Tab-separated table of C-alpha atoms and ligand atoms in Angstrom:
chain	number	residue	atom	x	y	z
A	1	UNK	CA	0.000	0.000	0.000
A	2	UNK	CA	2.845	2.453	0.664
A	3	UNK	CA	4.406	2.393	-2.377
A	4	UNK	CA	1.103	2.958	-4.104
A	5	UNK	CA	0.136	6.182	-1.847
A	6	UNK	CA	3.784	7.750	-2.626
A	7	UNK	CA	2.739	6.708	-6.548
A	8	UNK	CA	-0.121	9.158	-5.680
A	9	UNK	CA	1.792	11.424	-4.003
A	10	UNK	CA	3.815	11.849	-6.529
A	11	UNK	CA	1.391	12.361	-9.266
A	12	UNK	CA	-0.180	15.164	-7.326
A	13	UNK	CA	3.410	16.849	-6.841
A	14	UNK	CA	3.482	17.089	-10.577
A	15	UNK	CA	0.202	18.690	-10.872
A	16	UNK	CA	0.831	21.159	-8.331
A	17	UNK	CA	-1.680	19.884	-5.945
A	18	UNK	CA	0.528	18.178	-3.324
A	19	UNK	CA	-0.022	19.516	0.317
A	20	UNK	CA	1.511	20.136	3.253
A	21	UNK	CA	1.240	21.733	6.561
A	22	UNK	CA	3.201	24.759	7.864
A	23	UNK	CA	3.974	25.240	11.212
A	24	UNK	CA	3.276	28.470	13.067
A	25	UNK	CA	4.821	29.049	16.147
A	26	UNK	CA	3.471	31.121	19.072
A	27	UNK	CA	-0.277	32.706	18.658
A	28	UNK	CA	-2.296	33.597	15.845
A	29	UNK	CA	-1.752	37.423	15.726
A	30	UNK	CA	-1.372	39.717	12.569
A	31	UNK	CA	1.721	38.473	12.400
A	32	UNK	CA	3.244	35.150	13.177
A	33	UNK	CA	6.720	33.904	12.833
A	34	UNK	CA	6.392	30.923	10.276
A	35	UNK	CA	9.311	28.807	9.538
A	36	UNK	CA	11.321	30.633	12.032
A	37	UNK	CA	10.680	34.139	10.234
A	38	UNK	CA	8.430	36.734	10.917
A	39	UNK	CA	5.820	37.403	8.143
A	40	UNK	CA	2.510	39.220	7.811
A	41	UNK	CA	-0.538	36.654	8.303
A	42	UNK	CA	-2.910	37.233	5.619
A	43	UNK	CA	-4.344	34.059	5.361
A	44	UNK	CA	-6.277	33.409	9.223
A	45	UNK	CA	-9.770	33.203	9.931
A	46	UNK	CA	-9.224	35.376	13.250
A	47	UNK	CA	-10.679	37.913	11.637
A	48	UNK	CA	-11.035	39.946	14.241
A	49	UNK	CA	-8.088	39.409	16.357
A	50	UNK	CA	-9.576	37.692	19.437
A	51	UNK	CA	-7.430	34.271	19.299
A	52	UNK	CA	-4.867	36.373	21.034
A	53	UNK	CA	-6.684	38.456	22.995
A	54	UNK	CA	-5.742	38.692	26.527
A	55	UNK	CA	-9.140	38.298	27.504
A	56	UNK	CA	-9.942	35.155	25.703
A	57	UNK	CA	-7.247	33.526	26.500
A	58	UNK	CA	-7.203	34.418	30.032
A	59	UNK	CA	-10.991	32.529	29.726
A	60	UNK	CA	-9.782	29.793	28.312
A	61	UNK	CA	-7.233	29.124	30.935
A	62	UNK	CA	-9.619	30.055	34.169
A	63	UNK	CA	-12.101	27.400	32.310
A	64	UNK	CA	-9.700	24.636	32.179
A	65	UNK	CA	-9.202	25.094	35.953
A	66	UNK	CA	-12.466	25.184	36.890
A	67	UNK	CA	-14.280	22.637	34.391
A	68	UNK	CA	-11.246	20.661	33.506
A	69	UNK	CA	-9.342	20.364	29.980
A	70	UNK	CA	-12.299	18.223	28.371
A	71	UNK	CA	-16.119	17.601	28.646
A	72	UNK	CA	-15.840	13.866	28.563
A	73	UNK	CA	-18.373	12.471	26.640
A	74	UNK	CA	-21.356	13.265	24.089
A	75	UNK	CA	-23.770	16.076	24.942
A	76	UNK	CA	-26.467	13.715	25.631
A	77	UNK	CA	-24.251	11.265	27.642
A	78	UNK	CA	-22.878	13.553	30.488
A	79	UNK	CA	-20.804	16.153	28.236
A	80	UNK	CA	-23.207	19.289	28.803
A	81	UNK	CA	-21.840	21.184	31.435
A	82	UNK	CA	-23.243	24.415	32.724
A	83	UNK	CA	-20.886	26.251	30.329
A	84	UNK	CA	-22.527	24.387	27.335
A	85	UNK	CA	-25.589	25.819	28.475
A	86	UNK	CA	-24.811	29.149	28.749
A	87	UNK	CA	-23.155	29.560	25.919
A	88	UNK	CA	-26.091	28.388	23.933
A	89	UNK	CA	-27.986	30.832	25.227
A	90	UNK	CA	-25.801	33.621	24.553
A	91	UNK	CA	-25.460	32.449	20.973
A	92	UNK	CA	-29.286	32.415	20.520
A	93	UNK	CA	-29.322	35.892	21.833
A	94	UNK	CA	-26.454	36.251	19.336
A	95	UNK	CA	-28.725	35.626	16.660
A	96	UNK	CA	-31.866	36.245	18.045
A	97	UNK	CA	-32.974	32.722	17.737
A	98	UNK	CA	-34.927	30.515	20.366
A	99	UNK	CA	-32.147	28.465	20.583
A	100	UNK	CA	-29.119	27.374	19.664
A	101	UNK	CA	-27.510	23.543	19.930
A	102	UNK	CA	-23.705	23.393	20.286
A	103	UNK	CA	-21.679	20.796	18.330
A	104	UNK	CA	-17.605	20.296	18.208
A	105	UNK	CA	-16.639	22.242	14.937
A	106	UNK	CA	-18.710	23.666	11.567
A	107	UNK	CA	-17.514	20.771	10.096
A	108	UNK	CA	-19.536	18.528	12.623
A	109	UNK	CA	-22.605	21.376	12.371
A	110	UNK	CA	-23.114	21.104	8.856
A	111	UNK	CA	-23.081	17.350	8.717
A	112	UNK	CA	-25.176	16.846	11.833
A	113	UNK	CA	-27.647	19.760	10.250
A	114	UNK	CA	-28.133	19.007	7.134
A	115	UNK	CA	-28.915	14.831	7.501
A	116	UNK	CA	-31.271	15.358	10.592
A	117	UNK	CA	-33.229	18.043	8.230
A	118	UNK	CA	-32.772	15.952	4.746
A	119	UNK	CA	-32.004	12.661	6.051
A	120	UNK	CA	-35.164	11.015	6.251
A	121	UNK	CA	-38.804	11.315	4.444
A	122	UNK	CA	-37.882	11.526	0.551
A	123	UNK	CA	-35.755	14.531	1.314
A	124	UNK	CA	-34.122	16.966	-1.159
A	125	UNK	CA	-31.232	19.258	-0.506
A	126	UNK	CA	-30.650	22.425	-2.782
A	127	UNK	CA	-27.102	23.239	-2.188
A	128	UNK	CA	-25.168	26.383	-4.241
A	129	UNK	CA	-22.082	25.364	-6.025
A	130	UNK	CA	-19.551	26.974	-4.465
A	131	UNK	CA	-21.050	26.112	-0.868
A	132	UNK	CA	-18.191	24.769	1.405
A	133	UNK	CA	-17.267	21.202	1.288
A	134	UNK	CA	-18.641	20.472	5.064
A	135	UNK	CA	-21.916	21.677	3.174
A	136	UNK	CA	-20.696	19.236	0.000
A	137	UNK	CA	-19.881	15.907	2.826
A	138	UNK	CA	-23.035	16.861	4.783
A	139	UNK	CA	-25.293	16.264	1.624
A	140	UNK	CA	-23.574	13.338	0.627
A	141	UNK	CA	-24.012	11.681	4.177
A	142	UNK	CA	-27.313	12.880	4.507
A	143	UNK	CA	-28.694	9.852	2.236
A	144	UNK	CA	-30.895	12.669	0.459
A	145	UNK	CA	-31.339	13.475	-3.498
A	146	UNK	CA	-29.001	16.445	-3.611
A	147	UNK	CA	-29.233	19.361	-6.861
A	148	UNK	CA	-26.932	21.574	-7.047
A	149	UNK	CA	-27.714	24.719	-8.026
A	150	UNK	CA	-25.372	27.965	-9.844
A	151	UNK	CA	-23.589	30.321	-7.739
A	152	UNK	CA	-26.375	32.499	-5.917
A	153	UNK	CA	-28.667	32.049	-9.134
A	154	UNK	CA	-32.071	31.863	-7.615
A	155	UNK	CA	-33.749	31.081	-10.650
A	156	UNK	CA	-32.075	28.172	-11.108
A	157	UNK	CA	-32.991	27.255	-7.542
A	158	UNK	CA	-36.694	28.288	-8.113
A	159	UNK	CA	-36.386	25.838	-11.377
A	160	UNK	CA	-34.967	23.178	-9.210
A	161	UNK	CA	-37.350	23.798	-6.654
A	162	UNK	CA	-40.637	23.396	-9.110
A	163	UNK	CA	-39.041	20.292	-10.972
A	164	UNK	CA	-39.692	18.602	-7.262
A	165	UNK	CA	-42.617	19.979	-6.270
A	166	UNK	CA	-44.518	18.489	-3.477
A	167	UNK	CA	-40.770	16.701	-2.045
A	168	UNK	CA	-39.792	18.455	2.172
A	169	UNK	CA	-37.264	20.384	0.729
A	170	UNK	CA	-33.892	22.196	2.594
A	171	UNK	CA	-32.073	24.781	0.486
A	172	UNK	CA	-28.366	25.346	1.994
A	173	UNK	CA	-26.007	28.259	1.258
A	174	UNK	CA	-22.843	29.965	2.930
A	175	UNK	CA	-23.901	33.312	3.721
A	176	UNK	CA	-20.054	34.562	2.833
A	177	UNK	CA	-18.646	32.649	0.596
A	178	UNK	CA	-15.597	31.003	2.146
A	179	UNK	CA	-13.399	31.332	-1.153
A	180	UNK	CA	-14.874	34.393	-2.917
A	181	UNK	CA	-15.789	36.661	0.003
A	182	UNK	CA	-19.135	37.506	-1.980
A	183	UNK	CA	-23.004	37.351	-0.086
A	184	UNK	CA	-25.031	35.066	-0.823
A	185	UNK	CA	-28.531	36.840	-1.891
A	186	UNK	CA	-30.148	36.088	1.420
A	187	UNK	CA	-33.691	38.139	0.873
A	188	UNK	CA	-34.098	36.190	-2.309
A	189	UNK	CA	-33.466	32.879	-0.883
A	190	UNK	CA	-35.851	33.378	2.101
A	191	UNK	CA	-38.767	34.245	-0.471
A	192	UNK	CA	-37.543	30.579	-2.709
A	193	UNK	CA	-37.402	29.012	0.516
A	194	UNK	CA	-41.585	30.650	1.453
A	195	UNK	CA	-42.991	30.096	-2.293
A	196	UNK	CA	-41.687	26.635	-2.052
A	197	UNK	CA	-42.373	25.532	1.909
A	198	UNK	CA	-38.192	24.438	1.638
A	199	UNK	CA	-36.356	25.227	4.588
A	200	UNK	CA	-33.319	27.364	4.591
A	201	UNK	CA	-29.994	26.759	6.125
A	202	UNK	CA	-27.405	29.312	6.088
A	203	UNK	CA	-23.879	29.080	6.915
A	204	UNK	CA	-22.536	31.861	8.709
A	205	UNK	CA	-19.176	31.379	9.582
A	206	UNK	CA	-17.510	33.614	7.850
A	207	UNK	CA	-20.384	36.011	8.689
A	208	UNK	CA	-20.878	35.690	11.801
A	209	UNK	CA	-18.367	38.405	13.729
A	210	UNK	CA	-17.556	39.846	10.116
A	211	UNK	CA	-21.093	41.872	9.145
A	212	UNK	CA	-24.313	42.693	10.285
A	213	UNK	CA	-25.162	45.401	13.521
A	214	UNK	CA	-22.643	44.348	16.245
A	215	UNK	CA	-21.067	41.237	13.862
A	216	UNK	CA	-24.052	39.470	14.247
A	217	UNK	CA	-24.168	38.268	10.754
A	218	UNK	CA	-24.998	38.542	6.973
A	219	UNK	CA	-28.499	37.141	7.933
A	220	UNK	CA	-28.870	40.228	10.546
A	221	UNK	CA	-27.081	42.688	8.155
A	222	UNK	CA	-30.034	41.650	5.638
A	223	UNK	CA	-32.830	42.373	8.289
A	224	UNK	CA	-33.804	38.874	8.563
A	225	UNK	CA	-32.939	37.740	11.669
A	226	UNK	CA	-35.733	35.251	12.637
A	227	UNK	CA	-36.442	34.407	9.101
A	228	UNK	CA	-34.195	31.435	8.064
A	229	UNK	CA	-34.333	28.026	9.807
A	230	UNK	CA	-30.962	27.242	10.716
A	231	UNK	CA	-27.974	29.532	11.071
A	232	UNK	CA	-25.067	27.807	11.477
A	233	UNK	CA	-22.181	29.654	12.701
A	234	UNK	CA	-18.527	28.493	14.358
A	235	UNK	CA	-16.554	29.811	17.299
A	236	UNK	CA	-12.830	28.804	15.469
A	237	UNK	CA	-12.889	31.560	12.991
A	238	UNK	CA	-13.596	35.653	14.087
A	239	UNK	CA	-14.648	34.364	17.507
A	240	UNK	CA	-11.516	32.931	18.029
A	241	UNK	CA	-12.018	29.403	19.881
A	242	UNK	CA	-12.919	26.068	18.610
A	243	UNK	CA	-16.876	24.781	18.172
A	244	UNK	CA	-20.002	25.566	16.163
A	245	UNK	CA	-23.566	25.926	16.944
A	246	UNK	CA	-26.634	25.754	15.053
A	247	UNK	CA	-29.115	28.823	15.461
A	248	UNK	CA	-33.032	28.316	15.284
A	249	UNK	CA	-36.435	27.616	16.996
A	250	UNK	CA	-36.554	25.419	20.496
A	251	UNK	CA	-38.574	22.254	18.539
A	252	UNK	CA	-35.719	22.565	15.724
A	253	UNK	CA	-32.887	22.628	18.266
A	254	UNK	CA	-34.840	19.354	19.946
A	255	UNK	CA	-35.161	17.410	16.989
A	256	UNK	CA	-30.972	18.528	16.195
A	257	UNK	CA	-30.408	16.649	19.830
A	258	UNK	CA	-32.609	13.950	18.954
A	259	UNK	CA	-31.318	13.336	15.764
A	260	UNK	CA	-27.777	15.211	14.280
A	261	UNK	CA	-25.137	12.184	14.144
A	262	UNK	CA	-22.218	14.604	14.319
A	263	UNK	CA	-23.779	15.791	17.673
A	264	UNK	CA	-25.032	12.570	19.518
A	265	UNK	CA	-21.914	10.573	18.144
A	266	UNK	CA	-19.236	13.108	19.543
A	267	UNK	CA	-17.576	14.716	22.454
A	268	UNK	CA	-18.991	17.808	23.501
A	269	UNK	CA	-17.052	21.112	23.009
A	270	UNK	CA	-13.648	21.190	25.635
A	271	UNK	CA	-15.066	23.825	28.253
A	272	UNK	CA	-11.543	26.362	27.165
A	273	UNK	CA	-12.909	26.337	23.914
A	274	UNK	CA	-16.507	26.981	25.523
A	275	UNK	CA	-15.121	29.630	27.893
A	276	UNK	CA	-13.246	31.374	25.574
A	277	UNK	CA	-15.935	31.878	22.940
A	278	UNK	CA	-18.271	33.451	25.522
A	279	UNK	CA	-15.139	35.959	26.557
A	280	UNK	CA	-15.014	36.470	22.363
A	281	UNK	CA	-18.766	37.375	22.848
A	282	UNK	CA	-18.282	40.094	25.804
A	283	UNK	CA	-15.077	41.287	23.938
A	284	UNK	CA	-17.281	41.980	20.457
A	285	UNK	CA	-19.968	43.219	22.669
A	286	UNK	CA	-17.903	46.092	24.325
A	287	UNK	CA	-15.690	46.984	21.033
A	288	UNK	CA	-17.990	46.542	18.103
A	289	UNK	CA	-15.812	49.161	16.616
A	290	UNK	CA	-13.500	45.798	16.071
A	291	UNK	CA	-16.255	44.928	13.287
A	292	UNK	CA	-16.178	48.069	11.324
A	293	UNK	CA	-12.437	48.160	11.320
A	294	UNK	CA	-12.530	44.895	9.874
A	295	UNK	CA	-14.347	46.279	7.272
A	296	UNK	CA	-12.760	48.916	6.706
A	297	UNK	CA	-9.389	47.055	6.041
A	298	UNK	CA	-10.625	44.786	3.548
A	299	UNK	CA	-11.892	47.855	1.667
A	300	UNK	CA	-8.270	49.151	1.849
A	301	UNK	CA	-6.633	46.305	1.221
A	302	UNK	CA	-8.682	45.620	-2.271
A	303	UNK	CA	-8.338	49.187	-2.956
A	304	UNK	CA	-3.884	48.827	-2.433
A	305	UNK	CA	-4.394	45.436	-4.913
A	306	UNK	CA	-6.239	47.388	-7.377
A	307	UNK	CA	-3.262	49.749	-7.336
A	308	UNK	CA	-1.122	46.722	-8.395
A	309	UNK	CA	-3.947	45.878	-11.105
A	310	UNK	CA	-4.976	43.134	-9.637
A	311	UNK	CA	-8.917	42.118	-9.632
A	312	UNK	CA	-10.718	40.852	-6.776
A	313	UNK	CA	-13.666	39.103	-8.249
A	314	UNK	CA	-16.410	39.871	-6.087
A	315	UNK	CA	-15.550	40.326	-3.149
A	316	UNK	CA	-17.466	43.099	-0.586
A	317	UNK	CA	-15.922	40.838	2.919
A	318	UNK	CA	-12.987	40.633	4.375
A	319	UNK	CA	-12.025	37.554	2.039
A	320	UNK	CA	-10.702	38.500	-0.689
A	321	UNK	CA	-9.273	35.751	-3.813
A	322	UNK	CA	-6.760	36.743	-6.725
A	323	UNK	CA	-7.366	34.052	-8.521
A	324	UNK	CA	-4.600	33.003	-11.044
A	325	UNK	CA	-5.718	30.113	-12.521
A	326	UNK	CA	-3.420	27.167	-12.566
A	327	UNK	CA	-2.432	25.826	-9.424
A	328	UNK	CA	1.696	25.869	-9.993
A	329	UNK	CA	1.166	29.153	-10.656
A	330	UNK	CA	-0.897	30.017	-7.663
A	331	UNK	CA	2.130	28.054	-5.447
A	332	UNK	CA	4.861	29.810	-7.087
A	333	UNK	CA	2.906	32.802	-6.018
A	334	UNK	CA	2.435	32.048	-2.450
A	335	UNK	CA	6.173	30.939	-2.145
A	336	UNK	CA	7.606	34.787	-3.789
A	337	UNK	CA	5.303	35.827	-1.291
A	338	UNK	CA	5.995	34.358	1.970
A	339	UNK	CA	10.202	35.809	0.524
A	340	UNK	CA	8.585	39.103	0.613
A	341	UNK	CA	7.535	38.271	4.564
A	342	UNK	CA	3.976	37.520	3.514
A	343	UNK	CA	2.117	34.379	4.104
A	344	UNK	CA	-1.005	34.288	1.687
A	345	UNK	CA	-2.014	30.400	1.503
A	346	UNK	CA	-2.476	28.921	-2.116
A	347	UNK	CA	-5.850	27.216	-2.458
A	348	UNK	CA	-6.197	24.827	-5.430
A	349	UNK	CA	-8.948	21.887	-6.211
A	350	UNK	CA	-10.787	20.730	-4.859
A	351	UNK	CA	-11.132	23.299	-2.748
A	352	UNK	CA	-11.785	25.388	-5.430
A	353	UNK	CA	-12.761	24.700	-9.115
A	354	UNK	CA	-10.354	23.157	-11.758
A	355	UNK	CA	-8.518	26.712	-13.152
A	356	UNK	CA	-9.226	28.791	-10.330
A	357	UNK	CA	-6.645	28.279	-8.094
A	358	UNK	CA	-5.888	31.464	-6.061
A	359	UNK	CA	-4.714	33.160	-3.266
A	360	UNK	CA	-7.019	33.467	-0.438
A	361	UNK	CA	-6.383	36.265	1.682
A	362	UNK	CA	-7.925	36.655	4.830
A	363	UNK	CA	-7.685	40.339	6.508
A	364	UNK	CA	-8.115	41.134	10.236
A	365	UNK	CA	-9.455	43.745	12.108
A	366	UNK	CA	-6.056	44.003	13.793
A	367	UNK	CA	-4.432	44.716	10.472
A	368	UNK	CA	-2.310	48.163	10.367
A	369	UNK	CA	-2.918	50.297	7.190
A	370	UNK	CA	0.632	49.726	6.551
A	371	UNK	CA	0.591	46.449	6.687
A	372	UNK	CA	-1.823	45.837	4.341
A	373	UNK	CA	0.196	48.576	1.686
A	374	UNK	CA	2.943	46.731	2.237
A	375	UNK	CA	1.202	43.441	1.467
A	376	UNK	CA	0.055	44.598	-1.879
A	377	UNK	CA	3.647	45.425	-3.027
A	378	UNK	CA	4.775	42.342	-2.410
A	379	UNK	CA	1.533	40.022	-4.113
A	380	UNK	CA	2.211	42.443	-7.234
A	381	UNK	CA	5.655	41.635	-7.193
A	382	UNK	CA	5.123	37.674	-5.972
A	383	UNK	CA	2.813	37.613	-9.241
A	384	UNK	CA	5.176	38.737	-11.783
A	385	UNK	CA	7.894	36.179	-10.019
A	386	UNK	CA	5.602	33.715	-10.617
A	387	UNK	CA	4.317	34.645	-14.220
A	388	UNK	CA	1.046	35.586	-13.472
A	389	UNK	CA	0.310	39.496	-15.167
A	390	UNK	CA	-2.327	40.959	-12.621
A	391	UNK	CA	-3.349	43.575	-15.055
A	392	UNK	CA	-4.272	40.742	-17.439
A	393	UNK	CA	-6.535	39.277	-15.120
A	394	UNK	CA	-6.819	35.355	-14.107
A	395	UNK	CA	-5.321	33.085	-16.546
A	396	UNK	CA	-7.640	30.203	-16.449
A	397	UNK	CA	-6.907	27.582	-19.186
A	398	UNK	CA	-8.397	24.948	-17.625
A	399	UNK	CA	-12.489	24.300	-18.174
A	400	UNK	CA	-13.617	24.141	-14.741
B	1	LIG	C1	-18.324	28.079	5.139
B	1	LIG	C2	-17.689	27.158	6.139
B	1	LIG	N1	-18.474	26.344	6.858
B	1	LIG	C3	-17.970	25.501	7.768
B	1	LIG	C4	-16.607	25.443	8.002
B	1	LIG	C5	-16.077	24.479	8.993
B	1	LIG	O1	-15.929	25.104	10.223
B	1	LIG	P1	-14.896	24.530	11.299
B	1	LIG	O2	-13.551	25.023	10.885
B	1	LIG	O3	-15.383	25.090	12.585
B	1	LIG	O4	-14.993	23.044	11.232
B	1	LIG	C6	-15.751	26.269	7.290
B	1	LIG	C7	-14.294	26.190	7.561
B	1	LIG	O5	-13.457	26.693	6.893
B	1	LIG	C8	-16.292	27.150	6.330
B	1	LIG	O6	-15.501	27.937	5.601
């Protein structure tokens, strides 16, 4: 068997596709010392700079004291602690939900979601295209017809939609696109999701903490808190711990105990994690400022890339892809980058379609002005290292 997975290995060396991991040492701040060098981080879903933050982690440690380093066992075992608890109900008030169920990561959530609302009864799942794989897995686990439908086309959707007519339905989108940093049209989908009796999941977690009054979300920025079935949202990215959670009414959040997999099969969240993500919460309560600056980077970072001719797709978040196309050239980009002291992570299929391979950057709130010039300069000058021409725009020659 060995020689046969370094066979595959090798083959995806040659097409550019072979991965690895890096090693970061110390915390995940603006900047991070990778390999033993210092270089901006550009490429971390702590958006908002609370993995670091003295506060959370000062949480984390006081909750490993006093609830111990794990929970033990499944939530419905004897893994819900008091902690559990009360960080549910601070997400719901979060979200302005009823309720909301904890599980161990988004990856978990969206699985555990999406087969106890499609699993059973002749379900269908409407999923966009470009939804994140834990959205892709949790379909194909769910043992329901899936249809996939174009990138935020609701049409298509509505077309999908009637060609089942009369079949429970659940339509499932990111609300930020995890590779694109576009919005999902959320207003739309709710009205699909009414004319067709579907329900509607939405993925927040790159929302969540990123838009909306207070970070509370695309859903909330969209004025429709209260209006789509399950928000899903995770504490590992802008909130800054580990875990998930799954936003919605109390007979929803039941039947999620009674019957998400990913939830009954698993060990509940580690109280740190638990304890840190409600210290996240007071910390975005009392500097919501720490939203809008956010914001405002991402603006100035896309506006220092268009300087360097470089085009940002559609991006309006605080993720923000240059795609380049082929995914050699998207690593020889990442590598001329992290010489220039920036680390800007190469994503390539399957993450992302065939001929769209890109570099994902991620901004923070904790981001200097600075930094981010900086940062441009050196992705306009990692592109022409690696033979990509910004001001041509991407080069994809692959169908994808
Ligand atoms: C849209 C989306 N949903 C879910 C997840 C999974 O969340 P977690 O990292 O908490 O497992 C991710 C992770 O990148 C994501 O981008």
């Amino acid at each position: 068997m060995t020689a046969d997975l370094q066979a595959r290995l090798d083959e995806l060396r040659e097409l550019g596709l072979y991965r690895r991991t890096r090693v970061v040492s110390g915390p995940q701040g603006p900047r991070v010392v990778l390999d033993g060098r210092s270089v901006l981080l550009l490429c971390s879903n702590n958006y908002l700079g609370l993995a670091d933050h003295p506060r959370v982690r000062e949480a984390a440690a006081d909750a490993a004291m006093r609830w111990g380093a794990g929970a033990g066992a499944s939530r419905l075992v004897s893994g819900t602690m008091t902690i559990h608890r009360r960080l549910e109900e601070r997400l719901a008030d979060f979200k302005g939900t009823e309720a909301a169920v904890l599980f161990g990561s988004g990856y978990l959530a969206n699985l555990g979601v999406i087969g106890a609302l499609a699993g059973e009864r002749d379900g269908l799942v409407l999923s966009d295209e470009l939804n994140h794989a834990s959205i892709v897995d949790g379909c194909r686990l769910a043992r329901a017809q899936t249809a996939v439908y174009r990138h935020n086309d609701v049409e298509h959707l509505g077309a999908l939609l009637r060609a089942e007519a009369g079949r429970p339905a659940v339509i499932v989108t990111d609300s930020v696109f995890s590779m694109d940093g576009d919005v999902a049209p959320l207003a739309e989908l709710v009205d699909a999701a009414r004319a067709h009796g579907a329900a509607l999941v939405v993925d927040e977690a790159h929302g969540s903490g990123c838009c909306g009054p207070g970070g509370r979300g695309a859903v909330a920025e969209a004025g429709l808190e209260g209006q789509v079935d399950v928000v899903v949202g995770t504490l590992g990215k802008a909130l800054g711990s580990y875990g998930a959670y799954a936003a919605c009414s109390a007979t929803t959040a039941r039947w999620l105990v009674n019957r998400a997999r990913s939830l009954i099969f698993s060990t509940a969240p580690p109280p740190p994690a638990v304890a840190a993500a409600l210290a996240a919460l007071d910390v975005l309560e009392a500097e919501p400022e720490r939203v809008r600056r956010l914001r405002d980077n991402a603006d100035a970072l896309r506006t220092e890339l268009a300087r360097e001719g470089f085009d940002t797709a559609g991006s309006t978040t605080q993720i923000v892809p240059l795609v380049v196309g082929e995914a050699s050239t998207a690593m020889a980009m990442c590598e001329a980058a992290l010489e220039r002291g920036v680390f800007a992570q190469a994503i390539r299929p399957p993450t992302v379609p065939a001929g769209t391979s890109r570099l994902r950057l991620a901004v923070m709130a904790t981001h200097t002005r600075d930094e981010l010039r900086a940062a441009a300069g050196a992705l306009g000058h990692a592109a022409l290292k690696a033979g990509f021409r910004p001001a041509a725009g991407p080069q994809v020659t692959q169908a994808a």
